Amino acid sequence: MSKLRLVFSLPFLFSSVVWSGYLESDQDVLIPQEWAHVDRVGPTEELELTFALKQQNVHLLEEKLRLVSDPDSVQYGKHLSLEEVASLVRPSDLTEKVVHRWLQSHGITNCLTVRTQDFLQCTMTAETAERLLPGSRFHRYMRDGHYLVRSSAPYSVPDDVHHHLDFVGGLHRLPPKGLDLSKKQKSKAGFHLGVTPAVLRTRYNLTSADVGSVQNNSQAVAQFLEQYYHPADLAEFMAMFGGGFQHRSEVDRVVGTQGGGKAGIEASLDVEYIMSTGANISTWVFTNPGRHESQEPFLLWMILLSNMTDLPWVHTISYGDDEDSLSAAYMTRINTEFMKAGIRGISLLFASGDSGAGCRHLGKENTFRPSFPASSPYVTTVGGTSFKNPYKVTYEVTDSISGGGFSNIFKMPDYQTTAVNSYLKTVAASLPPKSYFNTSGRAYPDMAALSDNYWVVSNRVPVPWVSGTSASTPVVGGMLSLINDQRFMKGLPALGFLNPRLYKLNGKALFDVTEGCHYGCLDEQVQGQGFCAAPSWDPVTGWGTPNYPALLAVLLSD
């Protein structure tokens, strides 16, 4: 994957500099206690910062995405190429000139851009970065043996530049702590069915013939937080659990750099279950590319999507952070990146999280705590379920960890207003107090799958009792890849951004989950309970779990 290198040669025209307010936050940056301070970064140490340039025609991009994703539109399925996306959103000439001159005035010339021209990745010394972004102070932090460089204070940029940037990456955001996917192991001791590819195929009605067959289909998982899979684990997993269907035992392409050391449960789970559900389909793994202490792995993955003309059609991502820990400017820009992917026909699936409704403590008041990107209106968010009877394949109920709720930042998109408002009206008497959630926000998840007690092979050892929406998400992703496979055989386009079509199904072709609640705040008002499942859509399991042959049938219509 090549990037376009820029060498700035524009004259610097500023004669006076007026400093603006802070670009992303006017609060001191809070470094979580789990990150131990190591030292102040030396002035000559190199950093890599990412500059998100303001894009053009974002509203037009959103409207075009709506049209190509709405099955009732004559534009449905008429996705754009990366070149067409670039011509739509690339920054104005003025934006490019202003930002380039600003960087050049500080001697910064070692920059890479992307095909859409809306990101710059620049290398500079810490001393230069702190002059460029007054207020920033770079320090090194460590967690679990991993080091990161971040600024402990907010930064500012000149007024001239402020209006041409969305944010600067590599200063503030710290990766969220990885989830303990086996955290429920103690409570599940003793004999249990466990979830394997055969169990999933039985529950969701996939046969041995439901495997991929076309050449132009592919799927991907993206891994962050120093998570890596081992090819030997994948081969052993398929030898143990893949005997009933045609499958592949190797990843076709790794984008980025696979780290050494032990395999991660998260990474092993993602790869093994997207490849056993979306069986016999070419699979890619996006992993931490060329680690640098000042990089943000999730942001780098988003930038890769803006720079690759050929990408897998389905991506599943088990990654998220609390909405309130991120700036609105950052999340809004990431939403635009999601739109750029959707309009190209790419389906992005995110895990809904493993904290139920979450809980944020604000003095004497508590509120639920939504997660991002799960709360983005431009991705398909996947929640989790458990078997009603854990000893055999039965119907499903809510998994109490399944993330879900209502965004505090993004308004409810039109495609879901009818379904969500119906839920709010139907269960009004049993809802948590209105002070706990935003009834007008984007509601999630959109659908769900089993998330409880998976078998995974990691470091050549079969591991039971692995649980979380990190499991359900690649399972749904694999099924969407199989549906894409059948669509391609009929000459139809990829599913792309699924939500507008999913909500128009009104629950058709999914198993409705109507029992159980997920976790909420542990206080007198809600007593540890968040939202509860209900008929049709709900903010715990969405529309429910896939009945694969029925879902294939309704999504094969043009």
Short mmCIF file of N, CA, C and O in Angstrom, two decimals, residues 401-513:
data_model
loop_
_atom_site.label_atom_id
_atom_site.label_comp_id
_atom_site.label_asym_id
_atom_site.label_seq_id
_atom_site.Cartn_x
_atom_site.Cartn_y
_atom_site.Cartn_z
N ILE A 401 -24.34 -8.70 29.45
CA ILE A 401 -23.26 -7.76 29.17
C ILE A 401 -23.49 -6.98 27.88
O ILE A 401 -22.78 -6.00 27.61
N SER A 402 -24.44 -7.40 27.05
CA SER A 402 -24.62 -6.82 25.72
C SER A 402 -24.75 -5.30 25.77
O SER A 402 -25.66 -4.75 26.38
N GLY A 403 -23.84 -4.60 25.11
CA GLY A 403 -23.87 -3.14 25.10
C GLY A 403 -25.05 -2.61 24.32
O GLY A 403 -25.47 -3.20 23.31
N GLY A 404 -25.61 -1.51 24.78
CA GLY A 404 -26.73 -0.91 24.07
C GLY A 404 -27.21 0.34 24.78
O GLY A 404 -26.95 0.54 25.97
N GLY A 405 -27.91 1.18 24.04
CA GLY A 405 -28.43 2.41 24.62
C GLY A 405 -28.64 3.47 23.57
O GLY A 405 -28.93 3.17 22.41
N PHE A 406 -28.43 4.72 23.99
CA PHE A 406 -28.73 5.88 23.16
C PHE A 406 -27.57 6.86 23.20
O PHE A 406 -27.08 7.20 24.28
N SER A 407 -27.15 7.32 22.03
CA SER A 407 -26.05 8.26 21.96
C SER A 407 -26.41 9.59 22.61
O SER A 407 -27.55 10.06 22.51
N ASN A 408 -25.43 10.19 23.26
CA ASN A 408 -25.58 11.55 23.79
C ASN A 408 -25.07 12.59 22.81
O ASN A 408 -25.18 13.79 23.07
N ILE A 409 -24.52 12.15 21.69
CA ILE A 409 -23.90 13.06 20.72
C ILE A 409 -24.66 13.09 19.40
O ILE A 409 -24.89 14.15 18.82
N PHE A 410 -25.06 11.93 18.90
CA PHE A 410 -25.62 11.84 17.56
C PHE A 410 -27.12 11.63 17.62
O PHE A 410 -27.61 10.78 18.36
N LYS A 411 -27.84 12.40 16.81
CA LYS A 411 -29.30 12.30 16.82
C LYS A 411 -29.73 10.99 16.18
O LYS A 411 -29.00 10.37 15.41
N MET A 412 -30.94 10.59 16.50
CA MET A 412 -31.49 9.36 15.96
C MET A 412 -31.64 9.48 14.45
O MET A 412 -32.30 10.38 13.96
N PRO A 413 -31.04 8.57 13.68
CA PRO A 413 -31.17 8.65 12.22
C PRO A 413 -32.58 8.29 11.77
O PRO A 413 -33.29 7.51 12.43
N ASP A 414 -32.98 8.84 10.64
CA ASP A 414 -34.34 8.63 10.14
C ASP A 414 -34.68 7.16 9.96
O ASP A 414 -35.83 6.75 10.17
N TYR A 415 -33.69 6.34 9.57
CA TYR A 415 -34.01 4.95 9.26
C TYR A 415 -34.51 4.17 10.48
O TYR A 415 -35.13 3.13 10.34
N GLN A 416 -34.26 4.68 11.70
CA GLN A 416 -34.66 3.90 12.87
C GLN A 416 -35.71 4.57 13.76
O GLN A 416 -36.10 4.01 14.78
N THR A 417 -36.16 5.76 13.38
CA THR A 417 -37.06 6.49 14.28
C THR A 417 -38.35 5.73 14.57
O THR A 417 -38.81 5.68 15.72
N THR A 418 -38.95 5.12 13.56
CA THR A 418 -40.21 4.41 13.78
C THR A 418 -40.02 3.25 14.75
O THR A 418 -40.80 3.08 15.71
N ALA A 419 -38.98 2.46 14.54
CA ALA A 419 -38.74 1.29 15.39
C ALA A 419 -38.42 1.69 16.82
O ALA A 419 -38.96 1.11 17.77
N VAL A 420 -37.55 2.68 16.98
CA VAL A 420 -37.12 3.06 18.33
C VAL A 420 -38.25 3.74 19.09
O VAL A 420 -38.48 3.46 20.28
N ASN A 421 -38.96 4.62 18.42
CA ASN A 421 -40.07 5.30 19.10
C ASN A 421 -41.17 4.30 19.48
O ASN A 421 -41.82 4.46 20.51
N SER A 422 -41.36 3.28 18.68
CA SER A 422 -42.32 2.24 19.03
C SER A 422 -41.89 1.52 20.30
O SER A 422 -42.71 1.25 21.19
N TYR A 423 -40.59 1.21 20.40
CA TYR A 423 -40.07 0.58 21.62
C TYR A 423 -40.29 1.48 22.83
O TYR A 423 -40.79 1.02 23.87
N LEU A 424 -39.93 2.76 22.71
CA LEU A 424 -40.04 3.67 23.83
C LEU A 424 -41.49 3.81 24.30
O LEU A 424 -41.76 3.93 25.49
N LYS A 425 -42.41 3.76 23.35
CA LYS A 425 -43.83 3.86 23.69
C LYS A 425 -44.35 2.57 24.32
O LYS A 425 -45.06 2.59 25.33
N THR A 426 -43.94 1.45 23.75
CA THR A 426 -44.45 0.15 24.21
C THR A 426 -44.02 -0.17 25.64
O THR A 426 -44.79 -0.70 26.43
N VAL A 427 -42.76 0.16 25.96
CA VAL A 427 -42.23 -0.23 27.29
C VAL A 427 -42.10 0.99 28.20
O VAL A 427 -41.34 0.95 29.17
N ALA A 428 -42.82 2.05 27.90
CA ALA A 428 -42.67 3.32 28.65
C ALA A 428 -42.75 3.12 30.15
O ALA A 428 -41.98 3.73 30.92
N ALA A 429 -43.64 2.27 30.59
CA ALA A 429 -43.86 2.11 32.03
C ALA A 429 -42.67 1.46 32.74
O ALA A 429 -42.49 1.66 33.95
N SER A 430 -41.85 0.71 32.01
CA SER A 430 -40.74 -0.01 32.64
C SER A 430 -39.37 0.54 32.26
O SER A 430 -38.35 -0.06 32.61
N LEU A 431 -39.33 1.67 31.54
CA LEU A 431 -38.05 2.25 31.15
C LEU A 431 -37.31 2.82 32.36
O LEU A 431 -37.94 3.25 33.33
N PRO A 432 -35.99 2.88 32.29
CA PRO A 432 -35.24 3.60 33.32
C PRO A 432 -35.65 5.08 33.30
O PRO A 432 -36.21 5.57 32.31
N PRO A 433 -35.36 5.82 34.37
CA PRO A 433 -35.68 7.26 34.39
C PRO A 433 -35.08 7.98 33.19
O PRO A 433 -33.97 7.66 32.74
N LYS A 434 -35.79 8.96 32.66
CA LYS A 434 -35.35 9.69 31.47
C LYS A 434 -34.00 10.39 31.68
O LYS A 434 -33.29 10.67 30.71
N SER A 435 -33.65 10.67 32.93
CA SER A 435 -32.38 11.35 33.20
C SER A 435 -31.18 10.45 32.90
O SER A 435 -30.05 10.94 32.84
N TYR A 436 -31.42 9.16 32.69
CA TYR A 436 -30.32 8.22 32.47
C TYR A 436 -29.92 8.11 31.00
O TYR A 436 -28.86 7.58 30.70
N PHE A 437 -30.77 8.54 30.08
CA PHE A 437 -30.45 8.34 28.67
C PHE A 437 -31.14 9.40 27.82
O PHE A 437 -32.08 10.06 28.25
N ASN A 438 -30.65 9.53 26.60
CA ASN A 438 -31.11 10.54 25.65
C ASN A 438 -32.09 9.90 24.67
O ASN A 438 -31.68 9.22 23.72
N THR A 439 -33.36 10.13 24.87
CA THR A 439 -34.38 9.46 24.05
C THR A 439 -34.35 9.87 22.58
O THR A 439 -34.97 9.21 21.75
N SER A 440 -33.65 10.93 22.25
CA SER A 440 -33.59 11.38 20.85
C SER A 440 -32.27 11.01 20.18
O SER A 440 -32.00 11.42 19.05
N GLY A 441 -31.43 10.23 20.87
CA GLY A 441 -30.13 9.88 20.31
C GLY A 441 -30.15 8.63 19.46
O GLY A 441 -31.10 7.83 19.50
N ARG A 442 -29.11 8.46 18.68
CA ARG A 442 -28.93 7.23 17.89
C ARG A 442 -29.00 6.04 18.85
O ARG A 442 -28.29 5.99 19.86
N ALA A 443 -29.87 5.11 18.57
CA ALA A 443 -30.07 3.96 19.44
C ALA A 443 -29.35 2.74 18.85
O ALA A 443 -29.31 2.55 17.64
N TYR A 444 -28.79 1.93 19.70
CA TYR A 444 -28.06 0.74 19.26
C TYR A 444 -28.20 -0.36 20.31
O TYR A 444 -28.58 -0.07 21.44
N PRO A 445 -27.98 -1.64 19.94
CA PRO A 445 -27.45 -2.16 18.68
C PRO A 445 -28.52 -2.31 17.61
O PRO A 445 -29.70 -2.04 17.86
N ASP A 446 -28.08 -2.76 16.44
CA ASP A 446 -29.00 -2.95 15.32
C ASP A 446 -29.45 -4.41 15.21
O ASP A 446 -30.55 -4.69 14.76
N MET A 447 -28.58 -5.33 15.57
CA MET A 447 -28.91 -6.75 15.58
C MET A 447 -27.98 -7.43 16.57
O MET A 447 -27.19 -6.77 17.26
N ALA A 448 -28.02 -8.74 16.65
CA ALA A 448 -27.24 -9.44 17.66
C ALA A 448 -26.94 -10.86 17.19
O ALA A 448 -27.40 -11.31 16.14
N ALA A 449 -26.14 -11.56 17.99
CA ALA A 449 -25.88 -12.99 17.81
C ALA A 449 -25.36 -13.52 19.14
O ALA A 449 -25.09 -12.74 20.07
N LEU A 450 -25.18 -14.81 19.22
CA LEU A 450 -24.67 -15.42 20.45
C LEU A 450 -23.32 -14.80 20.83
O LEU A 450 -22.45 -14.61 19.98
N SER A 451 -23.17 -14.49 22.11
CA SER A 451 -21.93 -13.86 22.58
C SER A 451 -21.39 -14.55 23.83
O SER A 451 -20.51 -14.01 24.50
N ASP A 452 -21.89 -15.74 24.14
CA ASP A 452 -21.61 -16.35 25.43
C ASP A 452 -20.98 -17.73 25.26
O ASP A 452 -21.51 -18.59 24.55
N ASN A 453 -19.84 -17.93 25.91
CA ASN A 453 -19.23 -19.28 26.05
C ASN A 453 -18.73 -19.88 24.75
O ASN A 453 -19.09 -21.00 24.39
N TYR A 454 -17.88 -19.16 24.06
CA TYR A 454 -17.27 -19.65 22.83
C TYR A 454 -16.02 -20.47 23.13
O TYR A 454 -15.31 -20.23 24.11
N TRP A 455 -15.77 -21.42 22.24
CA TRP A 455 -14.48 -22.12 22.22
C TRP A 455 -13.55 -21.39 21.24
O TRP A 455 -13.93 -21.09 20.12
N VAL A 456 -12.33 -21.13 21.68
CA VAL A 456 -11.32 -20.46 20.87
C VAL A 456 -10.01 -21.22 21.02
O VAL A 456 -9.72 -21.76 22.10
N VAL A 457 -9.22 -21.29 19.96
CA VAL A 457 -7.86 -21.83 20.07
C VAL A 457 -6.90 -20.65 20.08
O VAL A 457 -6.89 -19.84 19.15
N SER A 458 -6.12 -20.55 21.14
CA SER A 458 -5.15 -19.46 21.28
C SER A 458 -3.87 -20.01 21.88
O SER A 458 -3.91 -20.71 22.90
N ASN A 459 -2.75 -19.73 21.21
CA ASN A 459 -1.45 -20.27 21.63
C ASN A 459 -1.47 -21.79 21.70
O ASN A 459 -0.95 -22.40 22.62
N ARG A 460 -2.17 -22.37 20.68
CA ARG A 460 -2.28 -23.80 20.45
C ARG A 460 -3.09 -24.53 21.51
O ARG A 460 -3.09 -25.76 21.58
N VAL A 461 -3.80 -23.79 22.33
CA VAL A 461 -4.60 -24.39 23.40
C VAL A 461 -6.07 -24.07 23.18
O VAL A 461 -6.43 -22.90 23.01
N PRO A 462 -6.97 -25.07 23.19
CA PRO A 462 -8.41 -24.78 23.12
C PRO A 462 -8.86 -24.13 24.44
O PRO A 462 -8.62 -24.66 25.52
N VAL A 463 -9.48 -22.96 24.31
CA VAL A 463 -9.89 -22.19 25.49
C VAL A 463 -11.42 -22.09 25.49
O VAL A 463 -12.01 -21.60 24.53
N PRO A 464 -12.09 -22.53 26.57
CA PRO A 464 -13.55 -22.41 26.64
C PRO A 464 -13.99 -21.13 27.33
O PRO A 464 -13.17 -20.37 27.83
N TRP A 465 -15.30 -20.89 27.33
CA TRP A 465 -15.93 -19.83 28.12
C TRP A 465 -15.50 -18.42 27.70
O TRP A 465 -15.44 -17.50 28.51
N VAL A 466 -15.17 -18.24 26.45
CA VAL A 466 -14.84 -16.89 25.96
C VAL A 466 -16.14 -16.20 25.57
O VAL A 466 -16.93 -16.73 24.79
N SER A 467 -16.36 -15.02 26.14
CA SER A 467 -17.65 -14.35 25.96
C SER A 467 -17.47 -12.88 25.63
O SER A 467 -16.47 -12.26 26.00
N GLY A 468 -18.45 -12.30 24.93
CA GLY A 468 -18.43 -10.87 24.62
C GLY A 468 -19.00 -10.61 23.24
O GLY A 468 -19.10 -11.52 22.40
N THR A 469 -19.38 -9.37 23.00
CA THR A 469 -19.87 -9.01 21.67
C THR A 469 -18.75 -9.04 20.64
O THR A 469 -19.00 -8.96 19.44
N SER A 470 -17.50 -9.19 21.10
CA SER A 470 -16.40 -9.45 20.19
C SER A 470 -16.58 -10.80 19.49
O SER A 470 -15.95 -11.04 18.46
N ALA A 471 -17.40 -11.67 20.06
CA ALA A 471 -17.69 -12.96 19.43
C ALA A 471 -18.86 -12.84 18.46
O ALA A 471 -18.81 -13.36 17.34
N SER A 472 -19.91 -12.15 18.89
CA SER A 472 -21.10 -12.08 18.04
C SER A 472 -20.85 -11.29 16.75
O SER A 472 -21.44 -11.58 15.71
N THR A 473 -19.98 -10.29 16.80
CA THR A 473 -19.78 -9.40 15.65
C THR A 473 -19.18 -10.12 14.44
O THR A 473 -19.72 -10.00 13.33
N PRO A 474 -18.08 -10.87 14.58
CA PRO A 474 -17.58 -11.58 13.39
C PRO A 474 -18.52 -12.67 12.90
O PRO A 474 -18.51 -13.01 11.72
N VAL A 475 -19.37 -13.21 13.78
CA VAL A 475 -20.35 -14.20 13.34
C VAL A 475 -21.35 -13.56 12.39
O VAL A 475 -21.64 -14.09 11.30
N VAL A 476 -21.88 -12.40 12.77
CA VAL A 476 -22.80 -11.69 11.87
C VAL A 476 -22.07 -11.26 10.60
O VAL A 476 -22.60 -11.38 9.49
N GLY A 477 -20.84 -10.78 10.76
CA GLY A 477 -20.06 -10.37 9.60
C GLY A 477 -19.86 -11.50 8.61
O GLY A 477 -19.97 -11.31 7.39
N GLY A 478 -19.58 -12.70 9.11
CA GLY A 478 -19.39 -13.84 8.24
C GLY A 478 -20.64 -14.17 7.46
O GLY A 478 -20.59 -14.51 6.26
N MET A 479 -21.81 -14.05 8.12
CA MET A 479 -23.07 -14.32 7.40
C MET A 479 -23.34 -13.27 6.33
O MET A 479 -23.82 -13.60 5.24
N LEU A 480 -23.03 -12.02 6.61
CA LEU A 480 -23.21 -10.98 5.58
C LEU A 480 -22.26 -11.23 4.41
O LEU A 480 -22.62 -10.97 3.25
N SER A 481 -21.08 -11.75 4.68
CA SER A 481 -20.15 -12.09 3.60
C SER A 481 -20.73 -13.20 2.72
O SER A 481 -20.59 -13.18 1.49
N LEU A 482 -21.36 -14.19 3.35
CA LEU A 482 -22.01 -15.26 2.57
C LEU A 482 -23.13 -14.70 1.71
O LEU A 482 -23.31 -15.13 0.55
N ILE A 483 -23.87 -13.74 2.24
CA ILE A 483 -24.95 -13.13 1.45
C ILE A 483 -24.37 -12.32 0.29
O ILE A 483 -24.89 -12.38 -0.83
N ASN A 484 -23.29 -11.58 0.56
CA ASN A 484 -22.62 -10.89 -0.54
C ASN A 484 -22.20 -11.88 -1.62
O ASN A 484 -22.31 -11.61 -2.83
N ASP A 485 -21.70 -13.03 -1.21
CA ASP A 485 -21.26 -14.06 -2.15
C ASP A 485 -22.39 -14.43 -3.11
O ASP A 485 -22.21 -14.49 -4.34
N GLN A 486 -23.57 -14.66 -2.55
CA GLN A 486 -24.73 -15.02 -3.37
C GLN A 486 -25.18 -13.84 -4.23
O GLN A 486 -25.63 -14.03 -5.38
N ARG A 487 -25.09 -12.63 -3.70
CA ARG A 487 -25.46 -11.44 -4.49
C ARG A 487 -24.52 -11.29 -5.70
O ARG A 487 -24.97 -11.00 -6.81
N PHE A 488 -23.23 -11.51 -5.48
CA PHE A 488 -22.28 -11.38 -6.58
C PHE A 488 -22.56 -12.42 -7.65
O PHE A 488 -22.40 -12.16 -8.86
N MET A 489 -22.96 -13.61 -7.25
CA MET A 489 -23.28 -14.66 -8.23
C MET A 489 -24.47 -14.25 -9.10
O MET A 489 -24.57 -14.67 -10.26
N LYS A 490 -25.36 -13.42 -8.57
CA LYS A 490 -26.52 -12.95 -9.33
C LYS A 490 -26.26 -11.62 -10.04
O LYS A 490 -27.17 -11.05 -10.64
N GLY A 491 -25.02 -11.13 -9.95
CA GLY A 491 -24.70 -9.86 -10.59
C GLY A 491 -25.17 -8.65 -9.81
O GLY A 491 -25.26 -7.55 -10.38
N LEU A 492 -25.48 -8.81 -8.52
CA LEU A 492 -25.94 -7.71 -7.68
C LEU A 492 -24.76 -7.07 -6.95
O LEU A 492 -23.73 -7.72 -6.71
N PRO A 493 -24.89 -5.81 -6.55
CA PRO A 493 -23.80 -5.16 -5.81
C PRO A 493 -23.72 -5.65 -4.37
O PRO A 493 -24.63 -6.32 -3.86
N ALA A 494 -22.64 -5.29 -3.71
CA ALA A 494 -22.46 -5.62 -2.29
C ALA A 494 -23.54 -4.94 -1.45
O ALA A 494 -24.13 -3.93 -1.84
N LEU A 495 -23.78 -5.50 -0.27
CA LEU A 495 -24.80 -4.94 0.62
C LEU A 495 -24.47 -3.52 1.06
O LEU A 495 -25.36 -2.69 1.25
N GLY A 496 -23.20 -3.23 1.26
CA GLY A 496 -22.81 -1.89 1.70
C GLY A 496 -23.35 -1.58 3.08
O GLY A 496 -23.45 -2.45 3.95
N PHE A 497 -23.72 -0.30 3.30
CA PHE A 497 -24.25 0.13 4.59
C PHE A 497 -25.62 -0.51 4.78
O PHE A 497 -26.57 -0.17 4.08
N LEU A 498 -25.72 -1.41 5.74
CA LEU A 498 -26.88 -2.29 5.85
C LEU A 498 -28.09 -1.65 6.55
O LEU A 498 -29.24 -2.03 6.27
N ASN A 499 -27.88 -0.70 7.45
CA ASN A 499 -28.95 -0.30 8.37
C ASN A 499 -30.25 0.16 7.71
O ASN A 499 -31.33 -0.26 8.13
N PRO A 500 -30.23 1.02 6.69
CA PRO A 500 -31.51 1.43 6.10
C PRO A 500 -32.33 0.24 5.61
O PRO A 500 -33.55 0.21 5.78
N ARG A 501 -31.66 -0.74 5.03
CA ARG A 501 -32.39 -1.92 4.54
C ARG A 501 -32.80 -2.82 5.71
O ARG A 501 -33.90 -3.37 5.72
N LEU A 502 -31.93 -2.96 6.69
CA LEU A 502 -32.24 -3.80 7.86
C LEU A 502 -33.49 -3.31 8.57
O LEU A 502 -34.37 -4.11 8.92
N TYR A 503 -33.60 -2.00 8.78
CA TYR A 503 -34.75 -1.47 9.51
C TYR A 503 -36.03 -1.56 8.68
O TYR A 503 -37.12 -1.67 9.25
N LYS A 504 -35.92 -1.53 7.36
CA LYS A 504 -37.12 -1.69 6.53
C LYS A 504 -37.63 -3.13 6.53
O LYS A 504 -38.80 -3.38 6.20
N LEU A 505 -36.80 -4.08 6.93
CA LEU A 505 -37.26 -5.46 7.07
C LEU A 505 -38.21 -5.61 8.25
O LEU A 505 -38.98 -6.57 8.33
N ASN A 506 -38.10 -4.66 9.20
CA ASN A 506 -39.01 -4.65 10.36
C ASN A 506 -38.99 -5.97 11.13
O ASN A 506 -40.01 -6.44 11.61
N GLY A 507 -37.79 -6.55 11.24
CA GLY A 507 -37.64 -7.78 12.00
C GLY A 507 -37.79 -9.05 11.20
O GLY A 507 -37.55 -10.15 11.71
N LYS A 508 -38.19 -8.94 9.95
CA LYS A 508 -38.34 -10.12 9.10
C LYS A 508 -36.99 -10.81 8.93
O LYS A 508 -35.97 -10.14 8.74
N ALA A 509 -36.96 -12.13 9.00
CA ALA A 509 -35.77 -12.94 8.77
C ALA A 509 -34.80 -12.93 9.95
O ALA A 509 -33.66 -13.36 9.81
N LEU A 510 -35.25 -12.43 11.09
CA LEU A 510 -34.42 -12.49 12.29
C LEU A 510 -35.22 -13.14 13.42
O LEU A 510 -36.44 -13.06 13.47
N PHE A 511 -34.49 -13.79 14.33
CA PHE A 511 -35.11 -14.37 15.52
C PHE A 511 -35.25 -13.26 16.56
O PHE A 511 -34.24 -12.75 17.06
N ASP A 512 -36.46 -12.91 16.89
CA ASP A 512 -36.69 -11.85 17.87
C ASP A 512 -36.29 -12.33 19.26
O ASP A 512 -36.63 -13.45 19.67
N VAL A 513 -35.54 -11.51 19.97
CA VAL A 513 -35.13 -11.82 21.34
C VAL A 513 -35.97 -10.95 22.27
O VAL A 513 -35.91 -9.72 22.19
#
